[in-house]
XYZ file of C-alpha atoms in Angstrom:
143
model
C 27.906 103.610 19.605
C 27.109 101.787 16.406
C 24.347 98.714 16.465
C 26.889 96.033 16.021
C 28.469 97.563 19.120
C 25.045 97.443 20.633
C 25.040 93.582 19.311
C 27.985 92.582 20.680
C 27.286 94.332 24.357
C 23.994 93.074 24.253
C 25.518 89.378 24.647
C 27.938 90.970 27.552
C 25.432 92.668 29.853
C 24.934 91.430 32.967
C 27.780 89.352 32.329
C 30.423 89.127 35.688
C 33.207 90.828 35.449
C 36.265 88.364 35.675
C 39.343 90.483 35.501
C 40.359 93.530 34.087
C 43.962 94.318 32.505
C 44.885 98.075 31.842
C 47.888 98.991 29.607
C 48.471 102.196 27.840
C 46.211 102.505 25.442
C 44.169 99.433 25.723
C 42.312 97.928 28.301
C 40.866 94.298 28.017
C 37.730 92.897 30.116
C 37.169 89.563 30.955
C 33.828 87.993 31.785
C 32.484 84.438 32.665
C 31.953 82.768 29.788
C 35.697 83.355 28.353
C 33.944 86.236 26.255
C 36.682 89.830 26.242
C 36.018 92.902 25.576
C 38.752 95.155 24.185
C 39.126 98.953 24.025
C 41.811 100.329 22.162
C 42.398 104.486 21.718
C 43.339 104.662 18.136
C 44.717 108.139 16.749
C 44.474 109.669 13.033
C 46.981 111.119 10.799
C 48.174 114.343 12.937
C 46.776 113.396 16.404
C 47.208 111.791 19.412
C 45.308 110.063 21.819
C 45.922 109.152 25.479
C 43.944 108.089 28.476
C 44.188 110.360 31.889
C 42.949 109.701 35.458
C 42.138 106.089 34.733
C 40.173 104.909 37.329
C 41.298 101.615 39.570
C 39.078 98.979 37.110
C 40.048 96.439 39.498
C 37.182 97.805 41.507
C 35.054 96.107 39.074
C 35.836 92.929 39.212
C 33.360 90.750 40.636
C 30.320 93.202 39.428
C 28.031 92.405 36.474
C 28.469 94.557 33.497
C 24.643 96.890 33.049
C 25.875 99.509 30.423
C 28.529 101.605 28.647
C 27.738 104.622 27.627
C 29.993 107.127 25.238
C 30.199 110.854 26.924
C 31.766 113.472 25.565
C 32.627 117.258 26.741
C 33.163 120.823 25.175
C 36.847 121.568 23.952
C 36.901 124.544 26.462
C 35.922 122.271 29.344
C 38.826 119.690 28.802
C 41.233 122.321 28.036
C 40.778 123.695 31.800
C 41.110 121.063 33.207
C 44.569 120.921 32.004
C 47.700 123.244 33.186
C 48.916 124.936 30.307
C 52.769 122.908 31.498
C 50.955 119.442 31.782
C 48.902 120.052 28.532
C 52.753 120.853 26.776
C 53.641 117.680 28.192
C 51.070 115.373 27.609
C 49.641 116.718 24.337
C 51.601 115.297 21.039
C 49.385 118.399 18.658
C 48.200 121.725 20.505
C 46.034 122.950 18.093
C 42.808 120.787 19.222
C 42.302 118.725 22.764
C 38.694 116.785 22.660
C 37.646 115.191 25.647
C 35.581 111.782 25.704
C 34.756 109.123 28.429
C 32.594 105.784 28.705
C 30.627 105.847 31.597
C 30.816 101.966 33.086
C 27.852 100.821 35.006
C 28.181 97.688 36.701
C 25.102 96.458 39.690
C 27.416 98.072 42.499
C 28.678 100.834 40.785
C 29.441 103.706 38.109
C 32.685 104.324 36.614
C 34.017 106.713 34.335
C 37.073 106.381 31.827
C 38.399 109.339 30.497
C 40.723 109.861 27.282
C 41.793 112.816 25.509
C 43.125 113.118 21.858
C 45.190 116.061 20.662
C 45.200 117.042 16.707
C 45.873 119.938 14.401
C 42.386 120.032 14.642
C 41.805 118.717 11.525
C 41.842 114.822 12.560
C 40.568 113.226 15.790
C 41.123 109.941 17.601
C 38.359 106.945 18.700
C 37.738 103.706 21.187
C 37.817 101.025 19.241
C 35.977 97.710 20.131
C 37.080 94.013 19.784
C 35.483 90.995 21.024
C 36.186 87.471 21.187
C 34.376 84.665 22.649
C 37.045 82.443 24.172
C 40.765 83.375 25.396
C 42.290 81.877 22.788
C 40.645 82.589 19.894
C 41.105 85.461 17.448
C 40.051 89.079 18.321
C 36.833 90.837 16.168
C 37.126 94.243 15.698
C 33.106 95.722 15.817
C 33.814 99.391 15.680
């Protein structure tokens, strides 16, 4: 994770967990305070990216935020994981499938959320990271 990623979380640990919304390919925390935290899967040119097995964040509402942590995995590994008929199906590119997760840690608990991105293998996909400090005010992208 890059330092002003590091800045920005800094301000958020230990922060409660408000609520969590979960969409496609974003997912948005709220914490006391009115401060957010956005993650957003962002794809290049020729690839694809996609979250699977997200876990119930709802779980994690309540809990104070200790740590995210980026975790990644060998191509081979997240290719078995997949059936060859799901992989078809959920994989825009079949040339390259990367694995990556952040590891949540909250005071009660660790949680994992898992994405995949598919390429030519040329091109890959990322999180990205947005904060702002009140509801209504205007999103900061930080990596």
């Amino acid at each position: 994770m890059s330092n002003k990623v590091q800045k920005w979380l800094e301000q958020l640990l230990s922060s409660k967990i408000e609520s969590v919304e979960a969409g496609n390919d974003e997912i948005i925390f709220s914490f006391a305070g009115n401060e957010q935290l956005k993650l957003n899967l962002e794809g290049d040119c020729c690839s694809s990216s996609f979250f699977v097995e997200t876990p119930d964040l709802q779980n994690l509402v309540g809990e104070n935020l200790l740590s995210l942590e980026e975790v990644s995995s060998s191509l081979d590994e997240a290719t078995q994981l997949l059936e060859a008929e799901e992989r078809e199906k959920l994989c825009k590119y079949s040339d390259s499938l990367l694995y990556y997760g952040l590891l949540i840690r909250t005071d009660k608990q660790s949680t994992t959320l898992e994405w995949r991105n598919s390429s030519n293998g040329y091109y890959s996909g990322s999180l990205g990271f947005s904060f702002r400090n009140n509801i209504k005010g205007k999103w900061e992208r930080i990596y």
